[in-house]
PDB file of C-alpha atoms in Angstrom:
ATOM      1  CA  MET V 594      27.474  -0.174 -18.914  1.00  0.00           C
ATOM      2  CA  ASN V 595      30.894  -0.323 -16.997  1.00  0.00           C
ATOM      3  CA  ALA V 596      31.529  -2.589 -13.859  1.00  0.00           C
ATOM      4  CA  GLN V 597      30.511  -0.239 -11.584  1.00  0.00           C
ATOM      5  CA  THR V 598      27.211   0.730 -12.646  1.00  0.00           C
ATOM      6  CA  LYS V 599      24.558  -0.605 -10.747  1.00  0.00           C
ATOM      7  CA  ILE V 600      21.366  -1.825 -11.452  1.00  0.00           C
ATOM      8  CA  GLU V 601      18.235  -0.687  -9.002  1.00  0.00           C
ATOM      9  CA  VAL V 602      15.692  -2.829  -8.833  1.00  0.00           C
ATOM     10  CA  PRO V 603      12.600  -1.648  -7.987  1.00  0.00           C
ATOM     11  CA  PRO V 604      10.785  -2.601  -4.742  1.00  0.00           C
ATOM     12  CA  ASP V 605       7.824  -4.118  -6.345  1.00  0.00           C
ATOM     13  CA  ALA V 606       9.766  -5.959  -8.620  1.00  0.00           C
ATOM     14  CA  GLN V 607      11.827  -7.655  -5.447  1.00  0.00           C
ATOM     15  CA  LEU V 608       8.736  -8.148  -3.753  1.00  0.00           C
ATOM     16  CA  ARG V 609       7.228 -10.227  -6.837  1.00  0.00           C
ATOM     17  CA  ALA V 610      10.541 -12.288  -7.100  1.00  0.00           C
ATOM     18  CA  ALA V 611      10.726 -13.055  -3.258  1.00  0.00           C
ATOM     19  CA  LEU V 612       6.452 -14.152  -3.683  1.00  0.00           C
ATOM     20  CA  ALA V 613       7.872 -16.439  -6.517  1.00  0.00           C
ATOM     21  CA  ALA V 614      10.388 -17.930  -4.535  1.00  0.00           C
ATOM     22  CA  ALA V 615       8.085 -18.445  -1.029  1.00  0.00           C
ATOM     23  CA  LEU V 616       4.627 -19.670  -2.910  1.00  0.00           C
ATOM     24  CA  PRO V 617       5.846 -23.115  -3.847  1.00  0.00           C
ATOM     25  CA  GLU V 618       6.994 -23.426   0.082  1.00  0.00           C
ATOM     26  CA  LEU V 619       3.597 -22.866   1.265  1.00  0.00           C
ATOM     27  CA  GLY V 620       1.825 -26.485   2.307  1.00  0.00           C
ATOM     28  CA  THR V 621      -1.566 -27.158   2.821  1.00  0.00           C
ATOM     29  CA  VAL V 622      -3.442 -25.383   6.019  1.00  0.00           C
ATOM     30  CA  SER V 623      -3.790 -28.399   8.364  1.00  0.00           C
ATOM     31  CA  LYS V 624      -7.754 -28.469   9.308  1.00  0.00           C
ATOM     32  CA  ASN V 625      -7.251 -28.750  13.328  1.00  0.00           C
ATOM     33  CA  LYS V 626     -10.623 -28.036  14.717  1.00  0.00           C
ATOM     34  CA  ASP V 627     -13.950 -29.623  14.638  1.00  0.00           C
ATOM     35  CA  ASN V 628     -17.157 -27.956  13.862  1.00  0.00           C
ATOM     36  CA  PRO V 629     -19.946 -30.009  15.059  1.00  0.00           C
ATOM     37  CA  HIS V 630     -22.525 -28.203  14.066  1.00  0.00           C
ATOM     38  CA  PHE V 631     -21.701 -29.236  10.155  1.00  0.00           C
ATOM     39  CA  LYS V 632     -19.800 -32.337  11.572  1.00  0.00           C
ATOM     40  CA  SER V 633     -16.676 -30.967   9.253  1.00  0.00           C
ATOM     41  CA  ARG V 634     -13.090 -30.187  10.672  1.00  0.00           C
ATOM     42  CA  TYR V 635     -11.638 -26.462   9.767  1.00  0.00           C
ATOM     43  CA  ALA V 636      -8.274 -24.872  10.255  1.00  0.00           C
ATOM     44  CA  ASP V 637      -8.724 -21.750  13.211  1.00  0.00           C
ATOM     45  CA  LEU V 638      -6.613 -18.549  12.452  1.00  0.00           C
ATOM     46  CA  ALA V 639      -3.458 -20.006  14.449  1.00  0.00           C
ATOM     47  CA  ALA V 640      -3.344 -22.916  11.635  1.00  0.00           C
ATOM     48  CA  VAL V 641      -3.596 -20.562   8.975  1.00  0.00           C
ATOM     49  CA  ILE V 642      -1.032 -18.047  10.386  1.00  0.00           C
ATOM     50  CA  GLN V 643       1.512 -20.805  10.868  1.00  0.00           C
ATOM     51  CA  SER V 644       0.916 -22.093   7.284  1.00  0.00           C
ATOM     52  CA  LEU V 645       2.377 -18.947   6.135  1.00  0.00           C
ATOM     53  CA  GLU V 646       5.730 -19.134   8.067  1.00  0.00           C
ATOM     54  CA  PRO V 647       7.832 -19.726   5.138  1.00  0.00           C
ATOM     55  CA  LEU V 648       7.166 -16.380   3.763  1.00  0.00           C
ATOM     56  CA  LYS V 649       9.157 -14.943   6.318  1.00  0.00           C
ATOM     57  CA  ALA V 650      12.280 -16.403   5.239  1.00  0.00           C
ATOM     58  CA  HIS V 651      11.712 -14.559   2.019  1.00  0.00           C
ATOM     59  CA  GLY V 652      11.629 -11.168   3.971  1.00  0.00           C
ATOM     60  CA  LEU V 653       7.716 -11.299   3.347  1.00  0.00           C
ATOM     61  CA  TRP V 654       4.767 -10.841   5.311  1.00  0.00           C
ATOM     62  CA  PHE V 655       0.573  -9.784   5.106  1.00  0.00           C
ATOM     63  CA  ARG V 656      -1.562  -7.627   6.610  1.00  0.00           C
ATOM     64  CA  GLN V 657      -5.165  -7.337   6.292  1.00  0.00           C
ATOM     65  CA  VAL V 658      -7.659  -4.141   6.295  1.00  0.00           C
ATOM     66  CA  PRO V 659     -11.457  -3.908   6.418  1.00  0.00           C
ATOM     67  CA  VAL V 660     -13.050  -2.424   3.095  1.00  0.00           C
ATOM     68  CA  GLU V 661     -16.924  -1.122   3.053  1.00  0.00           C
ATOM     69  CA  ALA V 662     -19.040  -3.786   1.929  1.00  0.00           C
ATOM     70  CA  GLU V 663     -22.910  -2.821   1.789  1.00  0.00           C
ATOM     71  CA  THR V 664     -24.263  -6.302   1.797  1.00  0.00           C
ATOM     72  CA  GLY V 665     -21.569  -8.367   4.405  1.00  0.00           C
ATOM     73  CA  VAL V 666     -18.120  -7.639   5.356  1.00  0.00           C
ATOM     74  CA  ALA V 667     -14.834  -7.317   3.158  1.00  0.00           C
ATOM     75  CA  PHE V 668     -11.053  -7.446   3.908  1.00  0.00           C
ATOM     76  CA  GLU V 669      -8.482  -6.623   1.522  1.00  0.00           C
ATOM     77  CA  THR V 670      -4.757  -8.243   2.297  1.00  0.00           C
ATOM     78  CA  PHE V 671      -1.549  -7.357   1.184  1.00  0.00           C
ATOM     79  CA  TYR V 672       1.803  -9.124   0.722  1.00  0.00           C
ATOM     80  CA  LEU V 673       4.641  -6.497   2.645  1.00  0.00           C
ATOM     81  CA  HIS V 674       8.266  -7.020   1.660  1.00  0.00           C
ATOM     82  CA  THR V 675      11.216  -5.807   3.815  1.00  0.00           C
ATOM     83  CA  SER V 676      11.873  -3.250   0.587  1.00  0.00           C
ATOM     84  CA  GLY V 677       9.005  -1.573   1.757  1.00  0.00           C
ATOM     85  CA  ALA V 678       6.730  -2.515  -1.258  1.00  0.00           C
ATOM     86  CA  GLU V 679       3.348  -3.598  -0.538  1.00  0.00           C
ATOM     87  CA  LEU V 680       0.863  -5.577  -3.381  1.00  0.00           C
ATOM     88  CA  SER V 681      -2.651  -6.516  -2.945  1.00  0.00           C
ATOM     89  CA  ALA V 682      -3.640 -10.254  -3.207  1.00  0.00           C
ATOM     90  CA  GLY V 683      -7.140  -9.266  -3.832  1.00  0.00           C
ATOM     91  CA  VAL V 684     -10.334  -8.047  -1.435  1.00  0.00           C
ATOM     92  CA  MET V 685     -12.195 -11.295   0.046  1.00  0.00           C
ATOM     93  CA  HIS V 686     -15.992 -10.415   0.507  1.00  0.00           C
ATOM     94  CA  MET V 687     -18.251 -12.609   3.051  1.00  0.00           C
ATOM     95  CA  PRO V 688     -21.785 -11.952   2.636  1.00  0.00           C
ATOM     96  CA  VAL V 689     -23.954 -12.131   5.718  1.00  0.00           C
TER      97      VAL V 689
END
């Protein structure tokens, strides 16, 4: 390799490096709402999204898409990176 050789970093590697840097910066989601039926507190969607703000500083965000599920509702979450790479964070199934 000479001084002019440029090593290309694949978008997937850039996404994983950004996640490695961003995830330790994520804090706890604030439980900002009351559920009188169960006498408990919970975090609403706005609180969850607010807790993910540190992802933006690393060129990351997320998207969720519905997935077919016979016994309930399911969605898959993807991390998105400014390089164009996407990485599945997994599928969440909620039975009904």
